[in-house]
Amino acid sequence: MSDYQIKGFAAYKSTYQKSVKEPEAFWDEIASENFVWQKKWDTVLDWDFSKPEVKWFEGAQLNITENCIDRHLETRGDKTAILFEPNDPSEATQHITYNELSERVNRFANVLKSNGITKGDRVCIYLPMIPELAVSVLACARIGAIHSVVFAGFSSTALSTRINDSDCKMVITSDGSYRGEKTIDLKGIVDEALQECSVVETVLVAKRINSDIQMKEGRDKWLQLELGAASAFCKPEMMDAEDPLFILYTSGSTGMPKGMVHTTAGYMVYTAYTFSNVFQYQENDVYWCTADIGWITGHSYIVYGPLANGATTVIFEGTPSYPDCGRFWAIVEKHKVNQFYTAPTAIRALAKESLDNLEGYDLSSLKVLGTVGEPINEEAWHWYDENIGKKKCPIVDTWWQTETGGILISPIPNCTETKPTYATLPLPGTQPALFDENGVELEGNNLEGSLCIKYPWPSMARTIWGNHNRYRETYFSAFPGTYFTGDGALRDGDGFYRITGRVDDVIIVSGHNLGTAPIEDAINEHPLVAESAIVGFPHDIKGSALYGYVTLKEKALSRNPDDLRLEINQMIADLIGLIAKLDKIQFTNGLPKTRSGKIMRRILRKIACGEVDNLGDISTLLNPEVVEDIKENVI
Ligand code: 7RM
């Protein structure tokens, strides 16, 4: 293992250069030397971004579960593969070894087969963060079924839309889930969703909370009973390199969610390679990513990437605030976590709380800290660096997308430098470029533009399920010949990239382009501000003006709101300039967020523009209740 792990800046430099000059030779070598193949490829890469079509390792045959499980059994059979930490801290941790994982995946694969699932069938997985979630994903991959994991916080409508879009024949769920002090009736949500889904034949139900649920005769089956009756070995299905491995839905700025299709060989090679490098994982390390497996971060960096490297990966069922806001740190201490990977929204939420929550926890096992999902503001970056990493752990600000399958821009610990708010340098194999609004590539440094990727990388999504046209339109039409990410970025004097936010979040005020992220950063520098979001609204003279939604910290309650408004605008004026001052500032109890913690500016924009009756579906939000409050107090 770790043959492909880069050590030191010189190695990064030469590796990167090789990956650009001879990309095919570069990936050929990595794929040959670090994975098991039933049959090697005929061609490393075949691509045409105008179609668009991308094929990696064509002609190869493999099964990803042989790479994530079987090949480790001889040397790591008794090593913990999955460390399961339940919601309730008094419930025992489970250590699932590679041997045990193998048996569970094989049995589960046989259950899928005996229920009529074959290669190419779509299986929807709607489970909480329990071991069965990872096991069911791998069981699908074992037999070549295409998994479509739907985050178990989504509503029944969101679930049925996704089940129908890809015609899933089976749903795997549980009798319920734990979330902090609450339980959630997952099976009830599935039952409701399935009233709208005619293709589903079977529902496998895992027992988790022992609730009294309805089982529909002929359709619903208890997973544990089925597993007991299944044999413990299932021959892995041999997959072509470009056979779909999974579908994962991601919301676009408009319309139906997009079912991004990831294929087998390239996805495996890239997630494994980047996991090893970005986290500098060493053989006996314990790695923890706090994301849900329902998101791409969980697919790539809880399940496939870590397991392909024979790592120990933590699966945490609970929330950062249960039983108190020290839970993350209690788990880090308990399992001596070495790499910790989370989202800026979680960091900001914890930073808002008292430092007493950290008191007494030994965090000295930590070596690398990671962040993903949105730009991390300077204040949160420093809080993470000082209080969690004790200034000794490099922070990897990893930029990537559901569509990219794996991390594309990130520091590499102890190889490349970190810089607050910067994702820094492209990983080997990634060729980023910035384009201006006329579609001209911006050469040189110290510029800002639309972030595109000029050359294929192995884990890029190959299409949108059932809608290749939309794939072309969304990603390959704005800047022909390159993949358009939808993000803006700036490249500093050292060639470091800073993601400035979605390009659609740019607001033009009096002819000046203002990104929302830097203004929010400025506001967040105010010591009494917990979080903020900026949107534009129409203005007679300026074209657009800025509307700020600001959540204050507890301590701000005693302060006069108008004084605070003045101070916030002064902060912006000081840090950015008068042009970026806000016309309106509304104080909020919270900001509407997606389930993965992204602020839903679309909703805030509509409210600021007076379109309160036309907010669209808000049922998939993490916190739909804050929307009412915001509507009522609009300025
Ligand atoms: C992995 C994931 C993708 C979008 C992406 C960006 C934003 C993600 C960062 C980031 C700044 C980062 N997939 N984003 N990581 N922005 N710095 N390190 O989040 O499909 O759910 O979202 O998230 O806008 O385009 S995703």
XYZ file of C-alpha atoms and ligand atoms in Angstrom:
661
model
C 0.000 0.000 0.000
C 0.890 3.679 -0.282
C 3.086 3.108 -3.312
C 1.354 6.050 -4.823
C 1.604 8.323 -1.807
C 3.481 11.539 -2.537
C 6.089 12.642 0.008
C 7.431 16.179 -0.042
C 7.042 19.192 -2.294
C 9.572 18.067 -4.904
C 7.654 14.828 -5.355
C 4.388 16.753 -5.698
C 5.957 18.985 -8.358
C 7.356 16.175 -10.455
C 4.272 14.004 -10.038
C 2.022 16.856 -11.087
C 4.174 17.625 -14.102
C 4.137 14.028 -15.209
C 0.358 13.873 -14.830
C -0.024 16.819 -17.200
C 2.645 15.924 -19.741
C 1.842 12.237 -19.945
C -1.569 11.740 -18.352
C -2.117 8.319 -19.857
C 1.238 6.947 -18.769
C 0.687 8.499 -15.364
C -2.691 6.843 -14.713
C -1.623 3.619 -16.429
C 1.134 3.190 -13.882
C -1.021 4.033 -10.865
C -3.803 1.716 -11.994
C -1.423 -1.149 -12.828
C 0.513 -1.097 -9.613
C -2.107 -0.510 -6.969
C -5.217 -2.527 -7.816
C -6.345 -6.008 -8.744
C -7.800 -6.496 -12.206
C -9.438 -9.515 -13.748
C -8.261 -8.184 -17.099
C -6.124 -5.146 -17.924
C -7.296 -2.361 -20.230
C -6.691 -1.912 -23.925
C -6.721 1.889 -23.829
C -6.096 4.147 -20.848
C -8.215 7.053 -22.049
C -10.544 7.901 -24.856
C -12.250 11.276 -24.695
C -14.111 13.961 -26.565
C -15.553 16.847 -24.547
C -17.639 17.990 -27.514
C -19.860 14.883 -27.396
C -19.154 14.699 -24.445
C -17.696 11.234 -23.976
C -15.033 10.037 -21.576
C -13.796 6.472 -21.160
C -11.044 5.340 -18.834
C -9.373 1.924 -18.834
C -11.557 0.536 -21.616
C -11.348 -3.186 -21.983
C -10.476 -3.699 -18.321
C -12.521 -5.983 -16.099
C -12.692 -5.803 -12.335
C -14.899 -5.752 -9.308
C -14.451 -2.838 -6.938
C -15.308 -4.969 -3.885
C -12.357 -7.269 -4.638
C -10.231 -4.143 -4.363
C -11.989 -2.811 -1.266
C -12.312 -6.117 0.577
C -11.033 -9.436 -0.802
C -7.495 -8.371 -1.556
C -6.993 -7.186 2.027
C -8.093 -10.414 3.707
C -4.743 -12.148 3.644
C -2.809 -9.334 5.318
C -5.518 -7.314 7.051
C -8.285 -9.795 7.765
C -8.385 -8.956 11.468
C -7.875 -5.243 11.008
C -10.873 -3.010 11.705
C -12.372 -1.857 8.436
C -15.382 -0.045 9.866
C -15.521 1.475 13.289
C -19.173 2.143 14.026
C -19.947 4.783 16.619
C -23.666 4.782 17.505
C -25.842 7.821 18.158
C -26.085 6.962 21.850
C -22.640 7.232 23.443
C -23.518 4.496 25.931
C -24.186 1.981 23.168
C -21.082 -0.073 22.357
C -18.834 0.847 19.444
C -18.665 -1.867 16.788
C -15.343 -2.899 15.301
C -16.029 -4.616 11.997
C -12.927 -6.344 10.690
C -12.172 -6.851 7.029
C -13.036 -10.551 7.495
C -16.397 -9.647 8.995
C -17.072 -7.003 6.398
C -16.355 -9.572 3.713
C -18.835 -12.010 5.161
C -21.533 -9.375 5.603
C -21.139 -7.997 2.086
C -21.176 -11.476 0.551
C -24.304 -12.496 2.435
C -26.030 -9.257 1.559
C -25.067 -9.689 -2.101
C -26.714 -13.112 -2.046
C -29.860 -11.590 -0.536
C -29.995 -9.095 -3.391
C -29.649 -11.922 -5.884
C -32.278 -14.107 -4.266
C -34.634 -11.165 -4.483
C -34.175 -10.931 -8.214
C -31.590 -8.178 -8.462
C -29.083 -8.647 -11.256
C -26.287 -6.679 -12.897
C -27.430 -3.256 -14.090
C -30.584 -3.111 -11.925
C -30.989 0.038 -9.841
C -31.338 -0.293 -6.082
C -32.328 2.647 -3.926
C -30.720 2.777 -0.503
C -32.470 4.909 2.105
C -30.714 4.136 5.361
C -29.313 5.999 8.356
C -25.574 6.005 9.099
C -25.390 2.402 10.311
C -23.036 -0.319 9.057
C -25.783 -1.740 6.817
C -25.523 1.394 4.699
C -21.900 0.751 3.739
C -22.561 -2.989 3.499
C -25.513 -2.542 1.147
C -23.556 -0.172 -1.094
C -20.769 -2.753 -1.355
C -23.238 -5.619 -1.822
C -24.702 -3.847 -4.840
C -21.230 -3.322 -6.237
C -20.431 -7.007 -5.651
C -23.168 -8.129 -8.040
C -23.023 -5.160 -10.413
C -26.292 -3.587 -9.314
C -26.275 0.213 -9.558
C -26.829 1.790 -6.163
C -28.658 5.048 -5.742
C -28.254 6.205 -2.166
C -30.776 8.816 -1.088
C -29.841 10.726 2.057
C -32.183 9.516 4.805
C -33.148 13.036 5.748
C -34.947 13.634 2.468
C -38.738 13.724 2.377
C -40.984 11.090 0.821
C -41.513 13.320 -2.229
C -37.793 13.762 -2.769
C -37.380 10.007 -2.342
C -40.099 8.991 -4.796
C -38.800 11.441 -7.414
C -35.368 9.828 -7.219
C -36.680 6.253 -7.165
C -38.775 6.924 -10.269
C -36.129 8.823 -12.181
C -33.896 5.758 -12.258
C -36.583 3.031 -12.040
C -35.271 1.357 -8.904
C -36.545 -2.214 -8.441
C -35.692 -2.376 -4.773
C -35.481 -0.078 -1.762
C -33.277 -0.848 1.225
C -34.297 0.965 4.391
C -34.669 0.518 8.150
C -37.488 0.515 10.658
C -36.306 3.946 11.727
C -33.297 5.977 12.688
C -31.850 7.738 15.686
C -30.897 11.363 15.485
C -29.847 12.872 18.785
C -32.790 12.507 21.125
C -35.242 11.909 18.309
C -36.206 8.890 16.268
C -37.322 9.137 12.665
C -39.859 6.829 11.063
C -37.911 5.991 7.900
C -40.123 3.070 6.960
C -43.193 5.313 7.119
C -41.500 7.742 4.735
C -40.661 4.898 2.363
C -44.256 3.617 2.482
C -45.507 7.063 1.577
C -42.983 7.452 -1.234
C -43.828 4.053 -2.682
C -47.432 5.078 -3.255
C -45.948 7.008 -6.168
C -43.517 4.327 -7.369
C -44.756 1.398 -9.436
C -41.425 -0.211 -10.335
C -40.321 -1.153 -6.806
C -40.850 -4.869 -6.152
C -39.049 -5.412 -2.870
C -38.290 -3.425 0.261
C -35.582 -4.799 2.541
C -35.950 -3.485 6.071
C -33.063 -3.425 8.541
C -33.993 -3.397 12.205
C -32.431 -0.494 14.037
C -34.833 1.145 16.493
C -37.201 -1.800 17.084
C -40.252 0.266 16.347
C -43.580 -1.198 15.488
C -43.875 -0.756 11.738
C -46.131 -2.051 9.004
C -44.729 -4.698 6.680
C -46.485 -4.966 3.355
C -47.122 -8.589 2.474
C -45.153 -9.774 -0.541
C -43.157 -6.564 -0.817
C -41.431 -5.919 2.515
C -38.857 -8.275 4.027
C -36.792 -8.139 7.189
C -33.178 -7.866 6.169
C -31.819 -9.777 9.150
C -34.008 -12.815 8.374
C -32.938 -12.787 4.746
C -29.264 -12.520 5.705
C -29.543 -15.483 8.046
C -30.745 -17.625 5.173
C -28.062 -16.502 2.713
C -24.725 -18.163 2.066
C -21.511 -16.420 3.072
C -19.824 -16.317 -0.303
C -20.935 -14.562 -3.432
C -18.697 -14.604 -6.468
C -17.979 -11.029 -7.536
C -19.538 -10.043 -10.840
C -16.896 -9.007 -13.341
C -17.577 -5.476 -14.473
C -16.347 -3.577 -17.476
C -14.354 -0.484 -16.577
C -17.108 1.809 -17.791
C -20.072 -0.086 -16.309
C -22.034 2.225 -14.000
C -21.183 1.782 -10.326
C -23.742 4.178 -8.897
C -26.103 7.060 -9.430
C -26.097 9.944 -6.993
C -28.522 12.817 -7.227
C -27.409 16.393 -6.875
C -29.617 19.439 -7.103
C -29.034 21.896 -9.887
C -29.874 25.559 -9.797
C -33.124 24.697 -11.584
C -35.312 21.708 -12.298
C -35.184 18.074 -11.326
C -32.226 16.768 -9.365
C -29.538 15.400 -11.654
C -28.692 11.700 -11.345
C -24.942 11.802 -11.780
C -23.631 8.499 -13.109
C -20.245 7.254 -11.918
C -18.544 4.287 -13.504
C -16.312 1.619 -12.062
C -12.593 1.630 -12.825
C -11.785 5.332 -13.065
C -13.816 6.116 -9.956
C -12.031 3.412 -7.985
C -8.541 4.447 -9.084
C -9.114 8.127 -8.451
C -10.856 7.946 -5.070
C -8.259 5.505 -3.757
C -5.350 7.615 -5.025
C -6.699 10.877 -3.636
C -7.696 9.365 -0.294
C -4.157 8.145 0.250
C -2.588 11.439 -0.778
C -4.892 14.091 0.609
C -5.115 12.465 4.017
C -1.610 10.931 3.982
C -3.162 7.837 5.495
C -0.724 5.450 7.215
C -1.383 1.767 7.854
C -2.596 1.944 11.448
C -4.338 5.279 11.304
C -7.997 5.796 12.195
C -9.719 8.041 9.691
C -13.032 9.794 10.279
C -15.156 11.686 7.816
C -18.304 13.090 9.431
C -20.308 13.334 6.199
C -23.304 11.116 5.533
C -22.846 8.288 3.029
C -25.895 9.808 1.319
C -23.568 12.443 -0.140
C -20.670 12.033 -2.549
C -18.227 12.779 0.270
C -19.445 9.685 2.068
C -19.370 7.496 -1.056
C -15.823 8.463 -1.987
C -14.214 9.179 1.373
C -16.042 7.002 3.895
C -16.596 3.898 1.790
C -14.680 3.407 -1.456
C -11.488 5.477 -1.060
C -10.623 4.361 2.483
C -11.536 0.693 1.966
C -9.578 0.482 -1.296
C -6.574 1.501 0.817
C -7.286 -1.033 3.565
C -7.979 1.799 6.001
C -10.005 1.958 9.202
C -12.945 4.259 8.530
C -15.331 5.581 11.184
C -19.078 5.601 10.609
C -20.842 7.932 13.036
C -24.589 7.648 13.391
C -25.240 10.747 15.480
C -24.988 14.506 15.383
C -22.302 16.957 16.544
C -24.513 18.299 19.334
C -25.737 15.115 21.007
C -25.509 14.554 23.896
C -23.585 17.836 23.853
C -21.384 19.908 21.579
C -18.301 17.996 22.674
C -19.377 14.781 20.907
C -16.990 15.064 17.960
C -14.072 15.579 20.299
C -15.169 12.743 22.553
C -15.087 10.434 19.526
C -11.715 11.759 18.362
C -10.305 10.995 21.799
C -12.031 7.628 22.188
C -10.812 6.218 18.884
C -7.585 8.203 18.620
C -8.696 9.583 15.285
C -5.771 10.621 13.090
C -7.535 12.279 10.164
C -10.724 14.246 10.723
C -12.763 15.508 7.755
C -15.826 17.724 8.173
C -17.716 20.708 6.705
C -17.333 24.444 7.357
C -20.952 24.617 8.500
C -20.169 22.147 11.299
C -17.020 24.054 12.217
C -18.916 27.348 12.398
C -21.700 25.798 14.454
C -19.207 24.423 16.963
C -17.157 27.616 16.978
C -20.329 29.463 17.951
C -20.506 27.383 21.131
C -18.335 27.799 24.185
C -14.788 26.457 24.153
C -15.750 24.580 27.316
C -17.031 21.881 24.977
C -13.435 21.049 24.120
C -12.324 21.033 27.729
C -10.590 17.856 28.835
C -10.564 16.076 25.481
C -7.256 14.749 24.246
C -7.037 15.613 20.569
C -3.336 14.837 20.263
C -3.916 11.876 17.910
C -4.984 14.265 15.142
C -2.559 14.682 12.255
C -4.659 16.091 9.425
C -7.863 18.153 9.427
C -10.080 18.394 6.376
C -12.940 20.552 5.205
C -15.326 20.250 2.265
C -18.619 21.464 0.881
C -18.392 25.234 0.736
C -15.811 27.964 1.060
C -14.401 28.099 4.579
C -14.196 31.629 5.908
C -11.024 32.884 7.507
C -12.429 32.995 11.032
C -13.633 29.383 10.923
C -10.319 28.247 9.378
C -8.348 29.778 12.242
C -10.722 28.443 14.873
C -10.250 24.934 13.443
C -6.477 25.362 13.178
C -6.017 26.747 16.683
C -8.565 24.893 18.764
C -8.772 21.512 17.062
C -5.421 21.153 15.279
C -3.500 23.102 17.953
C -1.650 24.644 15.006
C 0.045 21.308 14.354
C -2.314 19.761 11.813
C -2.353 20.851 8.183
C -5.881 21.775 7.088
C -6.849 20.289 3.751
C -9.500 22.539 2.224
C -10.678 20.066 -0.396
C -12.541 21.406 -3.381
C -14.619 19.023 -5.465
C -18.183 18.149 -6.478
C -20.631 15.269 -6.796
C -19.819 15.477 -10.500
C -16.056 15.226 -10.028
C -16.315 12.031 -7.949
C -13.157 12.883 -6.032
C -11.118 15.785 -4.686
C -9.538 17.891 -7.461
C -7.967 20.849 -5.657
C -6.478 20.513 -2.183
C -3.302 20.877 -0.209
C -1.340 17.668 0.383
C -0.229 17.519 4.036
C 3.491 18.025 4.531
C 3.983 18.297 0.775
C 2.299 21.525 -0.233
C 1.481 24.616 1.789
C -1.883 25.507 3.257
C -3.356 28.989 3.120
C -6.547 30.045 4.936
C -9.600 30.069 2.637
C -7.604 28.568 -0.257
C -8.057 25.060 -1.654
C -4.550 25.811 -2.995
C -3.123 23.534 -5.720
C -4.566 21.014 -8.169
C -3.948 17.366 -7.370
C -2.039 15.330 -9.941
C -4.274 14.703 -12.928
C -6.297 17.910 -12.554
C -5.806 20.724 -15.072
C -7.784 23.718 -13.830
C -8.283 26.876 -15.878
C -10.034 30.201 -15.343
C -12.186 31.778 -18.040
C -13.610 35.267 -18.358
C -17.210 36.048 -19.293
C -16.308 36.093 -22.994
C -15.079 32.536 -22.846
C -11.425 33.500 -23.030
C -9.002 31.587 -20.852
C -7.212 33.812 -18.357
C -3.468 33.193 -18.418
C -1.143 34.162 -15.592
C -1.759 34.767 -11.918
C -3.683 37.153 -9.692
C -6.940 36.791 -11.585
C -10.442 35.609 -11.051
C -12.818 33.789 -13.370
C -15.025 30.782 -13.961
C -13.359 27.590 -12.856
C -13.116 24.938 -15.556
C -11.195 21.693 -15.909
C -9.496 21.274 -19.268
C -8.650 17.595 -19.283
C -10.523 14.488 -18.132
C -9.719 12.878 -14.786
C -10.648 9.283 -14.000
C -13.548 9.845 -11.582
C -15.588 12.385 -13.505
C -19.308 11.642 -13.848
C -19.957 10.274 -17.314
C -23.528 11.425 -17.797
C -26.797 12.364 -16.104
C -28.997 9.297 -15.806
C -31.454 9.321 -18.710
C -30.484 12.801 -19.876
C -27.166 13.065 -21.678
C -28.270 16.340 -23.255
C -28.636 17.981 -19.899
C -25.151 16.734 -19.023
C -23.741 18.388 -22.117
C -25.689 21.591 -21.580
C -24.856 21.949 -17.907
C -21.160 21.166 -17.980
C -19.810 21.425 -21.517
C -21.618 24.266 -23.241
C -20.656 27.445 -21.358
C -16.978 27.045 -22.248
C -16.777 24.629 -25.188
C -14.034 22.047 -24.934
C -13.755 22.213 -21.152
C -15.719 21.018 -18.150
C -17.394 23.983 -16.408
C -17.714 23.577 -12.661
C -20.246 26.336 -11.982
C -17.827 27.812 -9.446
C -15.788 30.972 -9.567
C -12.206 30.962 -8.375
C -9.252 33.233 -8.096
C -5.637 32.262 -8.644
C -3.189 34.147 -6.469
C 0.441 35.077 -7.146
C 1.604 31.580 -6.197
C -0.916 29.844 -8.427
C -3.060 28.891 -5.423
C -6.790 28.591 -6.058
C -9.423 30.110 -3.845
C -12.987 29.069 -4.599
C -15.081 32.210 -4.415
C -18.460 30.502 -4.591
C -20.995 29.566 -7.193
C -20.770 31.773 -10.209
C -24.498 32.276 -10.004
C -24.010 33.908 -6.606
C -22.311 36.907 -8.132
C -24.190 40.164 -7.645
C -23.528 43.186 -9.812
C -23.923 46.379 -7.794
C -23.515 49.641 -9.691
C -21.581 47.753 -12.310
C -19.227 46.146 -9.825
C -19.120 42.390 -9.609
C -19.371 41.343 -6.000
C -19.030 37.759 -4.868
C -21.212 36.877 -1.930
C -18.525 34.838 -0.175
C -16.015 37.639 0.526
C -18.768 39.903 1.851
C -20.028 37.133 4.079
C -16.478 36.562 5.252
C -16.225 40.219 6.187
C -19.492 40.150 8.117
C -18.467 36.952 9.873
C -15.395 38.740 11.161
C -17.683 40.699 13.467
C -17.298 39.048 16.865
C -21.048 38.857 17.462
C -21.934 37.292 14.095
C -22.476 33.547 13.882
C -23.347 33.219 10.216
C -24.518 35.300 7.284
C -25.777 35.138 3.704
C -25.907 37.848 1.095
C -28.272 38.077 -1.851
C -29.078 40.729 -4.398
C -32.388 42.550 -4.805
C -33.461 45.031 -7.487
C -32.491 48.644 -6.886
C -33.488 51.702 -8.926
C -30.066 53.255 -9.151
C -27.565 50.510 -8.519
C -29.269 47.831 -10.585
C -28.902 45.430 -7.714
C -28.316 46.122 -4.063
C -27.251 43.834 -1.271
C -29.519 42.254 1.289
C -27.861 40.541 4.228
C -29.323 37.851 6.436
C -27.327 37.692 9.630
C -27.555 35.246 12.524
C -26.083 36.681 15.689
C -24.438 34.920 18.563
C -26.270 34.590 21.873
C -24.164 37.361 23.402
C -25.567 39.919 20.924
C -29.066 39.819 22.409
C -28.490 42.769 24.681
C -27.256 44.996 21.867
C -29.208 47.583 19.909
C -29.896 46.106 16.437
C -29.311 49.376 14.607
C -25.939 49.818 16.231
C -25.065 46.307 15.109
C -26.151 47.123 11.556
C -23.807 50.084 11.532
C -20.951 48.010 12.882
C -21.483 45.273 10.322
C -21.447 47.744 7.470
C -18.359 49.376 8.894
C -16.719 45.975 8.940
C -17.552 45.455 5.254
C -16.398 48.955 4.387
C -13.139 48.313 6.169
C -12.465 44.901 4.710
C -13.847 45.234 1.178
C -14.978 48.775 0.456
C -18.001 51.034 0.574
C -19.395 49.493 -2.582
C -20.031 46.230 -0.745
C -22.081 47.767 2.062
C -25.488 46.242 2.618
C -28.665 48.190 1.962
C -30.694 45.979 4.226
C -29.742 43.776 7.131
C -32.212 41.319 8.565
C -31.358 39.452 11.743
C -32.417 35.806 11.616
C -32.605 32.847 13.959
C -30.969 30.666 11.346
C -30.401 30.384 7.614
C -32.196 27.878 5.375
C -29.798 25.071 4.538
C -29.710 22.008 2.366
C -29.274 18.706 4.118
C -25.578 18.886 3.390
C -25.284 22.245 5.060
C -25.249 24.593 2.093
C -27.078 27.865 2.491
C -30.065 27.997 0.106
C -29.530 31.445 -1.364
C -32.256 30.805 -3.927
C -34.883 31.022 -1.176
C -33.272 34.007 0.500
C -33.038 35.780 -2.848
C -36.747 35.315 -3.485
C -37.688 36.583 -0.038
C -35.477 39.644 -0.460
C -37.078 40.275 -3.849
C -40.564 40.143 -2.365
C -41.452 36.857 -4.076
C -42.484 35.163 -0.854
C -45.321 33.228 -2.436
C -43.132 31.492 -4.941
C -40.435 29.776 -2.911
C -40.757 26.359 -4.543
C -40.303 23.120 -2.644
C -38.699 23.796 0.714
C -39.487 20.381 2.187
C -36.006 19.043 1.509
C -34.369 21.733 3.636
C -32.570 20.842 6.825
C -34.528 23.513 8.693
C -37.681 24.542 6.781
C -39.013 26.209 9.948
C -36.595 29.131 9.698
C -38.150 30.153 6.387
C -41.435 31.233 8.008
C -39.601 33.356 10.504
C -37.505 34.989 7.809
C -40.586 35.691 5.674
C -42.319 37.369 8.594
C -39.444 39.653 9.416
C -38.468 40.649 5.901
C -37.400 44.280 5.561
C -17.990 17.572 -2.258
C -19.234 18.401 -2.424
C -20.204 20.939 -4.815
C -20.063 22.437 -4.628
C -18.926 23.017 -5.397
C -18.622 24.264 -4.584
C -18.850 23.817 -3.163
C -17.235 22.086 -2.267
C -15.624 23.330 -1.534
C -16.609 24.163 -2.112
C -15.336 26.018 -1.642
C -14.456 23.947 -0.990
N -19.998 18.100 -3.497
N -17.598 23.353 -2.542
N -16.051 22.054 -1.650
N -16.462 25.506 -2.167
N -14.359 25.299 -1.075
N -13.475 23.243 -0.402
O -19.502 19.277 -1.627
O -21.791 18.410 -5.179
O -22.365 18.635 -2.840
O -21.155 20.396 -3.913
O -19.768 22.734 -3.258
O -19.528 25.291 -4.892
O -19.301 23.294 -6.728
S -21.383 18.850 -3.868
